[in-house]
C-alpha angles and dihedrals in degrees: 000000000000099000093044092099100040089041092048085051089047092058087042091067098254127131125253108219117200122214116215124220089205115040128001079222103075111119109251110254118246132233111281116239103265082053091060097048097056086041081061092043100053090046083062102041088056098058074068110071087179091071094034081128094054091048098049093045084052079056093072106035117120099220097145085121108065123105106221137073088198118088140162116209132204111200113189126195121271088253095075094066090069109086086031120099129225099245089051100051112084093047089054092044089056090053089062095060111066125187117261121033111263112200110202095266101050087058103090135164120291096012119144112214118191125226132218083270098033101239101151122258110200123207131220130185117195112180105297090350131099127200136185112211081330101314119125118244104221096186142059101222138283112210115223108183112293087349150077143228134190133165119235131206093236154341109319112237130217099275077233088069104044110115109233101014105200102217111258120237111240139168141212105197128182123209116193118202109208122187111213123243104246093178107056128155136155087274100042092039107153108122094216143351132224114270125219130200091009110142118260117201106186113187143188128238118235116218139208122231091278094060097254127137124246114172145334110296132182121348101264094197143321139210152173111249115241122242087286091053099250135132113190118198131193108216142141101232128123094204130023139169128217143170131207132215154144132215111313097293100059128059157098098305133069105192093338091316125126113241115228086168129262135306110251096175130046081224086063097053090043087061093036119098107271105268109227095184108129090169097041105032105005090187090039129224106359127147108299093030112123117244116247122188124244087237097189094034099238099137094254125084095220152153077276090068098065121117129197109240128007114292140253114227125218126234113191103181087175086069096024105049121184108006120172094211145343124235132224126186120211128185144188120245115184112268107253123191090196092183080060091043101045099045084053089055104054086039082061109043078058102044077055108050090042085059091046090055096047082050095053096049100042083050094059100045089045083058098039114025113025121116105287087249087057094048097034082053081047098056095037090062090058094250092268112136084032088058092044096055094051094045090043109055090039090056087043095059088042085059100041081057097049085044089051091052098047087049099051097031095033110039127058097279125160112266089241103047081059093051097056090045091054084054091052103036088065089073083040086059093044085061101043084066096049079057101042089053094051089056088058100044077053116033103022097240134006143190140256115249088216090079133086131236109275133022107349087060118126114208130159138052103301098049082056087046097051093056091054097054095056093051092060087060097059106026120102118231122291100039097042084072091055102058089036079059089046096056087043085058094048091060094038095064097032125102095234133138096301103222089047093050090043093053097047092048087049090050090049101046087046086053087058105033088050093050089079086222104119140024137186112269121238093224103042104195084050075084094060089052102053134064093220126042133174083211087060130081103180114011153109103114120146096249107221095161119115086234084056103133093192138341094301140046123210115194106201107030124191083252102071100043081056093045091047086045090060108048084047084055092052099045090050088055091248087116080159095076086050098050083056104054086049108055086038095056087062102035079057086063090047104257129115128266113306101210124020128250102274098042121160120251088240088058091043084050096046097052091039087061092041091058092045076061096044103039104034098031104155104011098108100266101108096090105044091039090059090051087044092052097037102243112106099113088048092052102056099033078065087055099056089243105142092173106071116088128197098257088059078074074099127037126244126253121245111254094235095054085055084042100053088036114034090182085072110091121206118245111263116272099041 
């Protein structure tokens, strides 16, 4: 052969050096990766001096063809070579390296190995003794890279010419590769259809020194299913393991649930594992659902069921016996580009609360600062459609949020596309409490959209409380302030016992002032026109709203925690606090103390409301600030607006909120 002598250098450890037509220049190429597994081989053959025969026949052999970089050797003792001749040697050499590497404990009885030039190796297992085509196995195995050697007490024989051949076990097993029927109906009632062209892995079993199996081992083949959707494969296992597939859009899995096919019967979903699936089958398993296994056996098909890639399925034709074929189910989940996905729905929830907060802010100066005809024609209708688009556009950004959730927690989403949206949701629940607080500045209470219609509702002012409660427990910094500003808020402008709400706004603000996090700004529109502040709790939105008083809008400032901070202060008889917050606010803008040491609590008051007015102008604060200080009707009577009545102090709710939850009371008056 013409490689006999390169080949033989190349085992030898010497370098093959190409020498281009072209360019003295081209790289050398390396050994392929059959080459560097007998390299390792022969380094480990020669530590042995009693198979120094054996190792130097492997040298020359020309062995560059074949398509495998797993071998199992069987190295036998220089006598051997004694009653051989020359002619007859590399043939038989060949027959002792057969393709795939074989650990002890994969070898098992009746098993047919290949060599490189497939002549069979049968394997025999007596007792504690292994032979191969009669020939006794001495070792138990050294691993060489991908490979494995062990050393023989003779020549192999043919397997043709072996005395006594035990007959081998051997199996001819079908898989068949069905894809369900999602669109079944009575009239279109098969469960599945044969699938062509779909992948077929087929893999071994290894095996510990009992003979049990541990895990998957090598592929032991693969194939493309006919037009009836079946790959046979000829083997000598006992157990395999394979997996089915085509292309990315069909497989195993719906939504991270393994397919078993489609119910075709109602007798088939009574006797089903109960679906609790309320994203995936709200009415759970009913004919035409596709069946999902109850993957951990607990009686329920669930979020818990879900598995991480698509599955290999196990065939155990020991405890089988003669199956025909073997089924596989695949299935079509929605494509979903979840970095696309994910970077819309943070756009949105956005886009949302950006709209939420335009709409805040036009309500409140619809209700407080139109011309007296407009708001005496706003009052008159009864501030229905007004109260409807407030209430509206805040509850649909609360359940875009709760939507959002369900898609990246509850669906099968990447792992990494969740992790980026928990980083994100935490902002998404900061906002959740700035709206929740405005319900309640406007509508006296409101209702988690975590809950469901009827009697597990939560609506009110503590339920909201509570959650955010629980937020500030979890939530990093900043936006824990934010939230702590936006409970303040919640008792602020609530109608509870005066002396309780007061305490625990006073407790809150001091939580954030003491914090040493914010201050007030020396130049107070430089916030507007940041994304960050240090006079901003909650902000950097870009601000499109005609009451936009710079690029950006910050929905709870340092100002009105102060300002908060201050009427709490005065209610709870500690005016001094007050006085304080006040002459340092100005002393911040450079001008001298507004009030003198010794002020009465009605001209700290007085000053404390008129900065509310100065400082947060525009910023949706007007309404709820003349019900908390007891002067609405006043207001408007100054305005000439006869319309508005005492009880318009809140809002209505809209008709359809009261309709779809009849716990919900409407606000007195209406």
């Amino acid at each position: 052969m013409k490689n006999l002598l390169t080949f033989a250098l190349l085992l030898s450890g010497l370098a093959l050096t190409t020498v281009s037509c072209s360019s003295d220049d081209d790289p050398e190429p390396g050994p392929s990766p059959i080459e560097e597994q007998v390299n390792k081989i022969v380094e480990e053959l020669q530590k042995n001096p009693e198979i120094s025969k054996f190792t130097e026949e492997l040298k020359t052999l020309d062995i560059a063809n074949v398509n495998t970089d797993e071998l199992t050797v069987f190295a036998v003792k220089n006598e051997a070579f004694k009653e051989m001749s020359k002619a007859s040697v590399p043939q038989s050499i060949k027959r002792h390296i057969a393709k795939g590497g074989y650990a002890i404990d994969q070898l098992k009885d009746s098993m047919i190995l290949k060599s490189i030039t497939d002549d069979s190796l049968l394997v025999i297992r007596k007792e504690d003794q292994l032979f191969i085509n009669g020939i006794s196995i001495e070792t138990t195995g050294v691993k060489v890279g991908k490979s494995v050697i062990y050393e023989v007490e003779g020549m192999i024989p043919a397997i043709e010419d072996m005395e006594d051949q035990p007959a081998p076990v051997s199996y001819h097993t079908t898989i068949r590769v069905l894809r369900c029927n999602q669109e079944w109906s009575p009239e279109n009632e098969k469960e599945a259809f044969p699938l062509s062209d779909a992948k077929v892995e087929v893999y071994k079993y290894e095996y510990n020194a009992q003979g049990e199996p541990t895990n998957v081992g090598a592929l032991l083949g693969e194939g493309i299913t006919d037009q009836e959707g079946r790959f046979t494969i000829d083997h000598q296992e006992d157990l395999l393991a394979f997996k089915a597939y085509k292309g990315d859009s069909l497989t195993n899995l719906y939504h991270g649930l393994v397919v078993e096919g489609v119910f075709t019967t109602q007798q088939e979903t009574s006797m089903w594992p109960q679906y609790r699936l309320p994203d995936i089958y709200p009415d759970g398993a009913r004919v035409g659902c596709l069946k999902l296994q109850d993957v951990n056996g607990d009686g329920l098909v669930d979020l818990n069921d879900k598995v991480e890639s698509v599955p290999l399925r196990d065939i155990n034709l020991s405890e089988e016996g003669d199956v025909s074929e073997f089924k596989i189910y695949l299935a079509s989940s929605q494509y979903v580009n979840w970095k696309e996905t994910l970077a819309q729905t943070i756009q949105e929830c956005e886009d949302l609360f950006s709209e939420y907060s335009g709409t805040l802010r036009e309500v409140n100066n619809r209700l407080t600062k139109d011309t007296p005809t407009a708001m005496n024609q706003l009052y008159s209708t009864g501030l229905a459609a007004i109260s409807k688009e407030l209430w509206d556009d805040s509850y649909k950004a609360l359940q875009f949020y709760k939507e959002a959730n369900k898609k990246f927690y509850a669906y099968a989403c990447p792992p990494s596309i969740t992790e980026q949206w928990e980083e994100y949701n935490k902002e998404v629940q900061m906002q959740s409490a700035i709206i929740y607080s405005t319900l309640i500045h406007f509508y006296g209470g409101a209702y988690l959209v975590e809950d469901e219609v009827g009697a597990s509702l939560k609506y009110g002012v503590t339920p909201i409380a509570d959650y955010l409660k629980a937020l500030e427990e979890t939530l990093p910094r900043p936006f824990r302030y934010a939230v702590l500003a936006a409970e303040a808020r919640i008792y602020f402008n609530n109608t509870q016992s005066i002396d309780d709400r007061y305490i625990k706004v006073k407790a809150l603000c001091d939580m954030i002032v003491d914090s040493g996090e914010f201050a007030l700004s020396a130049h107070p529109g430089d916030v507007f026109q940041a994304a960050e502040s240090k006079a901003s709790l909650a902000g950097g939105y870009p601000d499109k709203s005609s009451f936009k008083k710079g690029e950006y809008y910050h929905p709870i400032r340092y100002e009105e925690v102060l300002f908060m901070l201050a009427e709490a202060d005065i209610k709870l008889g500690m005016s001094a606090g007050a006085l304080e917050i006040v002459n340092m606010w100005y002393l911040q803008q450079g001008m001298a103390p507004m009030l003198p040491p010794g002020a009465s609590n009605e001209e700290i008051l007085a000053e404390v409301k008129n900065l509310w007015s100065r400082a947060l102008d525009n910023e949706g604060f007007d309404y709820v600030n003349l019900r908390r200080w007891d002067s609405f009707m006043e207001y408007f009577q100054g305005k000439g607006v006869q319309s508005a009545k005492s009880h318009n102090n809140l809002l209505p709710i809209p008709p359809d909120v009261i309709a779809a939850y009849p716990d919900i009371q409407q606000n007195p008056g209406y």
